[in-house]
mmCIF file with all atom_site columns, C-alpha atoms in Angstrom:
data_model
loop_
_atom_site.group_PDB
_atom_site.id
_atom_site.type_symbol
_atom_site.label_atom_id
_atom_site.label_alt_id
_atom_site.label_comp_id
_atom_site.label_asym_id
_atom_site.label_entity_id
_atom_site.label_seq_id
_atom_site.pdbx_PDB_ins_code
_atom_site.Cartn_x
_atom_site.Cartn_y
_atom_site.Cartn_z
_atom_site.occupancy
_atom_site.B_iso_or_equiv
_atom_site.pdbx_formal_charge
_atom_site.auth_seq_id
_atom_site.auth_comp_id
_atom_site.auth_asym_id
_atom_site.auth_atom_id
_atom_site.pdbx_PDB_model_num
ATOM 1   C CA . MET A 1 1   ? -52.445 211.512 43.874 1.00 0.00 ? 15  MET A CA 1
ATOM 2   C CA . ALA A 1 2   ? -50.043 207.922 44.197 1.00 0.00 ? 16  ALA A CA 1
ATOM 3   C CA . ASP A 1 3   ? -51.666 204.705 47.122 1.00 0.00 ? 17  ASP A CA 1
ATOM 4   C CA . ARG A 1 4   ? -47.938 203.287 47.158 1.00 0.00 ? 18  ARG A CA 1
ATOM 5   C CA . PRO A 1 5   ? -45.133 205.336 49.365 1.00 0.00 ? 19  PRO A CA 1
ATOM 6   C CA . LEU A 1 6   ? -42.488 205.988 47.371 1.00 0.00 ? 20  LEU A CA 1
ATOM 7   C CA . VAL A 1 7   ? -39.306 205.337 50.329 1.00 0.00 ? 21  VAL A CA 1
ATOM 8   C CA . VAL A 1 8   ? -36.880 207.206 49.123 1.00 0.00 ? 22  VAL A CA 1
ATOM 9   C CA . VAL A 1 9   ? -33.795 206.266 50.512 1.00 0.00 ? 23  VAL A CA 1
ATOM 10  C CA . ASP A 1 10  ? -30.153 207.810 51.695 1.00 0.00 ? 24  ASP A CA 1
ATOM 11  C CA . ALA A 1 11  ? -27.172 205.516 49.732 1.00 0.00 ? 25  ALA A CA 1
ATOM 12  C CA . GLU A 1 12  ? -24.578 206.251 51.241 1.00 0.00 ? 26  GLU A CA 1
ATOM 13  C CA . ASN A 1 13  ? -25.483 207.139 54.503 1.00 0.00 ? 27  ASN A CA 1
ATOM 14  C CA . ALA A 1 14  ? -28.188 203.917 54.950 1.00 0.00 ? 28  ALA A CA 1
ATOM 15  C CA . ARG A 1 15  ? -24.961 201.563 53.254 1.00 0.00 ? 29  ARG A CA 1
ATOM 16  C CA . ARG A 1 16  ? -22.498 202.404 55.461 1.00 0.00 ? 30  ARG A CA 1
ATOM 17  C CA . SER A 1 17  ? -24.819 202.730 59.095 1.00 0.00 ? 31  SER A CA 1
ATOM 18  C CA . ARG A 1 18  ? -23.760 198.986 59.749 1.00 0.00 ? 32  ARG A CA 1
ATOM 19  C CA . TRP A 1 19  ? -20.254 197.135 59.529 1.00 0.00 ? 33  TRP A CA 1
ATOM 20  C CA . PRO A 1 20  ? -19.864 195.585 57.191 1.00 0.00 ? 34  PRO A CA 1
ATOM 21  C CA . ASN A 1 21  ? -20.735 198.556 55.559 1.00 0.00 ? 35  ASN A CA 1
ATOM 22  C CA . LEU A 1 22  ? -22.756 197.531 52.044 1.00 0.00 ? 36  LEU A CA 1
ATOM 23  C CA . SER A 1 23  ? -21.850 197.639 48.351 1.00 0.00 ? 37  SER A CA 1
ATOM 24  C CA . LYS A 1 24  ? -23.819 200.107 46.491 1.00 0.00 ? 38  LYS A CA 1
ATOM 25  C CA . HIS A 1 25  ? -24.695 196.724 44.277 1.00 0.00 ? 39  HIS A CA 1
ATOM 26  C CA . GLU A 1 26  ? -25.486 194.460 47.252 1.00 0.00 ? 40  GLU A CA 1
ATOM 27  C CA . LEU A 1 27  ? -27.949 197.611 48.663 1.00 0.00 ? 41  LEU A CA 1
ATOM 28  C CA . LEU A 1 28  ? -29.393 198.352 45.341 1.00 0.00 ? 42  LEU A CA 1
ATOM 29  C CA . GLU A 1 29  ? -29.881 194.343 45.570 1.00 0.00 ? 43  GLU A CA 1
ATOM 30  C CA . ARG A 1 30  ? -31.602 193.686 49.053 1.00 0.00 ? 44  ARG A CA 1
ATOM 31  C CA . ALA A 1 31  ? -33.556 197.317 48.450 1.00 0.00 ? 45  ALA A CA 1
ATOM 32  C CA . ARG A 1 32  ? -35.371 195.674 45.407 1.00 0.00 ? 46  ARG A CA 1
ATOM 33  C CA . LYS A 1 33  ? -36.197 192.661 47.283 1.00 0.00 ? 47  LYS A CA 1
ATOM 34  C CA . TRP A 1 34  ? -37.545 194.481 50.458 1.00 0.00 ? 48  TRP A CA 1
ATOM 35  C CA . ALA A 1 35  ? -40.174 196.878 48.312 1.00 0.00 ? 49  ALA A CA 1
ATOM 36  C CA . LYS A 1 36  ? -41.560 194.371 46.559 1.00 0.00 ? 50  LYS A CA 1
ATOM 37  C CA . ARG A 1 37  ? -42.183 192.058 49.706 1.00 0.00 ? 51  ARG A CA 1
ATOM 38  C CA . GLU A 1 38  ? -42.900 195.242 50.889 1.00 0.00 ? 52  GLU A CA 1
ATOM 39  C CA . GLY A 1 39  ? -45.157 196.818 47.524 1.00 0.00 ? 53  GLY A CA 1
ATOM 40  C CA . VAL A 1 40  ? -43.715 200.295 48.120 1.00 0.00 ? 54  VAL A CA 1
ATOM 41  C CA . ASP A 1 41  ? -42.168 202.353 45.394 1.00 0.00 ? 55  ASP A CA 1
ATOM 42  C CA . LEU A 1 42  ? -38.754 202.683 45.830 1.00 0.00 ? 56  LEU A CA 1
ATOM 43  C CA . LEU A 1 43  ? -35.825 205.556 44.692 1.00 0.00 ? 57  LEU A CA 1
ATOM 44  C CA . VAL A 1 44  ? -32.172 204.776 45.815 1.00 0.00 ? 58  VAL A CA 1
ATOM 45  C CA . VAL A 1 45  ? -30.342 208.327 45.857 1.00 0.00 ? 59  VAL A CA 1
ATOM 46  C CA . PHE A 1 46  ? -26.552 208.673 45.739 1.00 0.00 ? 60  PHE A CA 1
ATOM 47  C CA . ASP A 1 47  ? -23.735 210.400 46.187 1.00 0.00 ? 61  ASP A CA 1
ATOM 48  C CA . GLY A 1 48  ? -22.220 211.291 42.662 1.00 0.00 ? 62  GLY A CA 1
ATOM 49  C CA . ASP A 1 49  ? -21.854 207.716 40.138 1.00 0.00 ? 63  ASP A CA 1
ATOM 50  C CA . ALA A 1 50  ? -24.593 204.764 40.749 1.00 0.00 ? 64  ALA A CA 1
ATOM 51  C CA . PRO A 1 51  ? -23.741 202.255 40.102 1.00 0.00 ? 65  PRO A CA 1
ATOM 52  C CA . GLU A 1 52  ? -26.209 201.488 37.474 1.00 0.00 ? 66  GLU A CA 1
ATOM 53  C CA . ASN A 1 53  ? -29.034 203.926 35.293 1.00 0.00 ? 67  ASN A CA 1
ATOM 54  C CA . ALA A 1 54  ? -32.361 202.536 36.294 1.00 0.00 ? 68  ALA A CA 1
ATOM 55  C CA . PRO A 1 55  ? -35.301 203.866 37.041 1.00 0.00 ? 69  PRO A CA 1
ATOM 56  C CA . ASP A 1 56  ? -34.753 203.043 40.787 1.00 0.00 ? 70  ASP A CA 1
ATOM 57  C CA . VAL A 1 57  ? -31.801 204.930 41.294 1.00 0.00 ? 71  VAL A CA 1
ATOM 58  C CA . SER A 1 58  ? -30.773 208.128 41.015 1.00 0.00 ? 72  SER A CA 1
ATOM 59  C CA . SER A 1 59  ? -27.545 210.492 41.855 1.00 0.00 ? 73  SER A CA 1
ATOM 60  C CA . ALA A 1 60  ? -26.848 213.553 42.258 1.00 0.00 ? 74  ALA A CA 1
ATOM 61  C CA . LEU A 1 61  ? -23.650 215.833 43.052 1.00 0.00 ? 75  LEU A CA 1
ATOM 62  C CA . HIS A 1 62  ? -25.998 216.606 46.531 1.00 0.00 ? 76  HIS A CA 1
ATOM 63  C CA . ALA A 1 63  ? -27.726 213.332 47.479 1.00 0.00 ? 77  ALA A CA 1
ATOM 64  C CA . ASP A 1 64  ? -28.923 215.496 50.058 1.00 0.00 ? 78  ASP A CA 1
ATOM 65  C CA . ASP A 1 65  ? -30.380 218.547 47.971 1.00 0.00 ? 79  ASP A CA 1
ATOM 66  C CA . GLU A 1 66  ? -32.113 215.620 45.717 1.00 0.00 ? 80  GLU A CA 1
ATOM 67  C CA . ILE A 1 67  ? -34.289 213.990 48.236 1.00 0.00 ? 81  ILE A CA 1
ATOM 68  C CA . VAL A 1 68  ? -35.536 217.027 49.505 1.00 0.00 ? 82  VAL A CA 1
ATOM 69  C CA . ARG A 1 69  ? -36.934 217.967 45.941 1.00 0.00 ? 83  ARG A CA 1
ATOM 70  C CA . ILE A 1 70  ? -37.807 214.442 45.510 1.00 0.00 ? 84  ILE A CA 1
ATOM 71  C CA . VAL A 1 71  ? -39.951 214.611 48.313 1.00 0.00 ? 85  VAL A CA 1
ATOM 72  C CA . THR A 1 72  ? -41.057 218.039 48.198 1.00 0.00 ? 86  THR A CA 1
ATOM 73  C CA . GLU A 1 73  ? -42.017 217.203 44.408 1.00 0.00 ? 87  GLU A CA 1
ATOM 74  C CA . HIS A 1 74  ? -43.499 213.983 45.145 1.00 0.00 ? 88  HIS A CA 1
ATOM 75  C CA . ASP A 1 75  ? -47.192 213.726 44.841 1.00 0.00 ? 89  ASP A CA 1
ATOM 76  C CA . GLY A 1 76  ? -48.252 211.244 47.853 1.00 0.00 ? 90  GLY A CA 1
ATOM 77  C CA . PRO A 1 77  ? -47.100 209.550 50.782 1.00 0.00 ? 91  PRO A CA 1
ATOM 78  C CA . VAL A 1 78  ? -42.953 208.891 50.931 1.00 0.00 ? 92  VAL A CA 1
ATOM 79  C CA . TRP A 1 79  ? -40.840 207.198 53.398 1.00 0.00 ? 93  TRP A CA 1
ATOM 80  C CA . LEU A 1 80  ? -37.507 208.593 54.396 1.00 0.00 ? 94  LEU A CA 1
ATOM 81  C CA . VAL A 1 81  ? -34.846 205.876 54.685 1.00 0.00 ? 95  VAL A CA 1
ATOM 82  C CA . THR A 1 82  ? -31.590 208.060 56.138 1.00 0.00 ? 96  THR A CA 1
ATOM 83  C CA . SER A 1 83  ? -30.352 208.697 60.495 1.00 0.00 ? 97  SER A CA 1
ATOM 84  C CA . ASP A 1 84  ? -28.449 212.015 58.655 1.00 0.00 ? 98  ASP A CA 1
ATOM 85  C CA . ARG A 1 85  ? -30.570 214.708 61.554 1.00 0.00 ? 99  ARG A CA 1
ATOM 86  C CA . GLU A 1 86  ? -30.025 217.710 59.486 1.00 0.00 ? 100 GLU A CA 1
ATOM 87  C CA . LEU A 1 87  ? -31.409 215.930 56.468 1.00 0.00 ? 101 LEU A CA 1
ATOM 88  C CA . ARG A 1 88  ? -34.408 214.659 58.147 1.00 0.00 ? 102 ARG A CA 1
ATOM 89  C CA . ARG A 1 89  ? -35.141 218.662 59.165 1.00 0.00 ? 103 ARG A CA 1
ATOM 90  C CA . ARG A 1 90  ? -34.923 219.908 56.083 1.00 0.00 ? 104 ARG A CA 1
ATOM 91  C CA . VAL A 1 91  ? -37.514 216.692 54.706 1.00 0.00 ? 105 VAL A CA 1
ATOM 92  C CA . GLY A 1 92  ? -39.550 217.301 58.327 1.00 0.00 ? 106 GLY A CA 1
ATOM 93  C CA . GLU A 1 93  ? -43.021 216.310 58.163 1.00 0.00 ? 107 GLU A CA 1
ATOM 94  C CA . ARG A 1 94  ? -43.351 216.488 54.387 1.00 0.00 ? 108 ARG A CA 1
ATOM 95  C CA . ALA A 1 95  ? -41.888 212.331 55.271 1.00 0.00 ? 109 ALA A CA 1
ATOM 96  C CA . GLU A 1 96  ? -44.906 210.348 56.620 1.00 0.00 ? 110 GLU A CA 1
ATOM 97  C CA . LYS A 1 97  ? -42.559 207.926 57.694 1.00 0.00 ? 111 LYS A CA 1
ATOM 98  C CA . THR A 1 98  ? -38.387 208.197 58.546 1.00 0.00 ? 112 THR A CA 1
ATOM 99  C CA . LEU A 1 99  ? -36.434 204.823 59.444 1.00 0.00 ? 113 LEU A CA 1
ATOM 100 C CA . GLY A 1 100 ? -33.297 205.262 60.302 1.00 0.00 ? 114 GLY A CA 1
ATOM 101 C CA . GLY A 1 101 ? -29.853 203.535 57.591 1.00 0.00 ? 115 GLY A CA 1
ATOM 102 C CA . GLY A 1 102 ? -29.294 201.027 60.418 1.00 0.00 ? 116 GLY A CA 1
ATOM 103 C CA . ALA A 1 103 ? -33.241 200.049 60.921 1.00 0.00 ? 117 ALA A CA 1
ATOM 104 C CA . TYR A 1 104 ? -33.373 199.888 57.502 1.00 0.00 ? 118 TYR A CA 1
ATOM 105 C CA . LEU A 1 105 ? -30.909 197.514 57.025 1.00 0.00 ? 119 LEU A CA 1
ATOM 106 C CA . ALA A 1 106 ? -32.017 195.590 59.315 1.00 0.00 ? 120 ALA A CA 1
ATOM 107 C CA . GLN A 1 107 ? -35.222 194.660 58.241 1.00 0.00 ? 121 GLN A CA 1
ATOM 108 C CA . ILE A 1 108 ? -33.826 194.370 53.985 1.00 0.00 ? 122 ILE A CA 1
#
């Protein structure tokens, strides 16, 4: 079991939580700096094409389904970043902590 939480970010939801919206690249840059500072592992999940291919980036046709799969299969603590109520419901108590997209952007 992993000691460090895995923070799974619903990328499109988070980057569009505040105006002006963050670009995909800016979200990744800021999220990576935050994860390093906080001592957590990071996985940013994009709908469709991701801006780059990296170990901390994932993309899927249906990001919500991918996020539920990741959270369900991960052996360790998971934090979820999304303001999507349906996604929060689907993940349920499997997420140790949930952050809204806007609150997350304010931190990063």
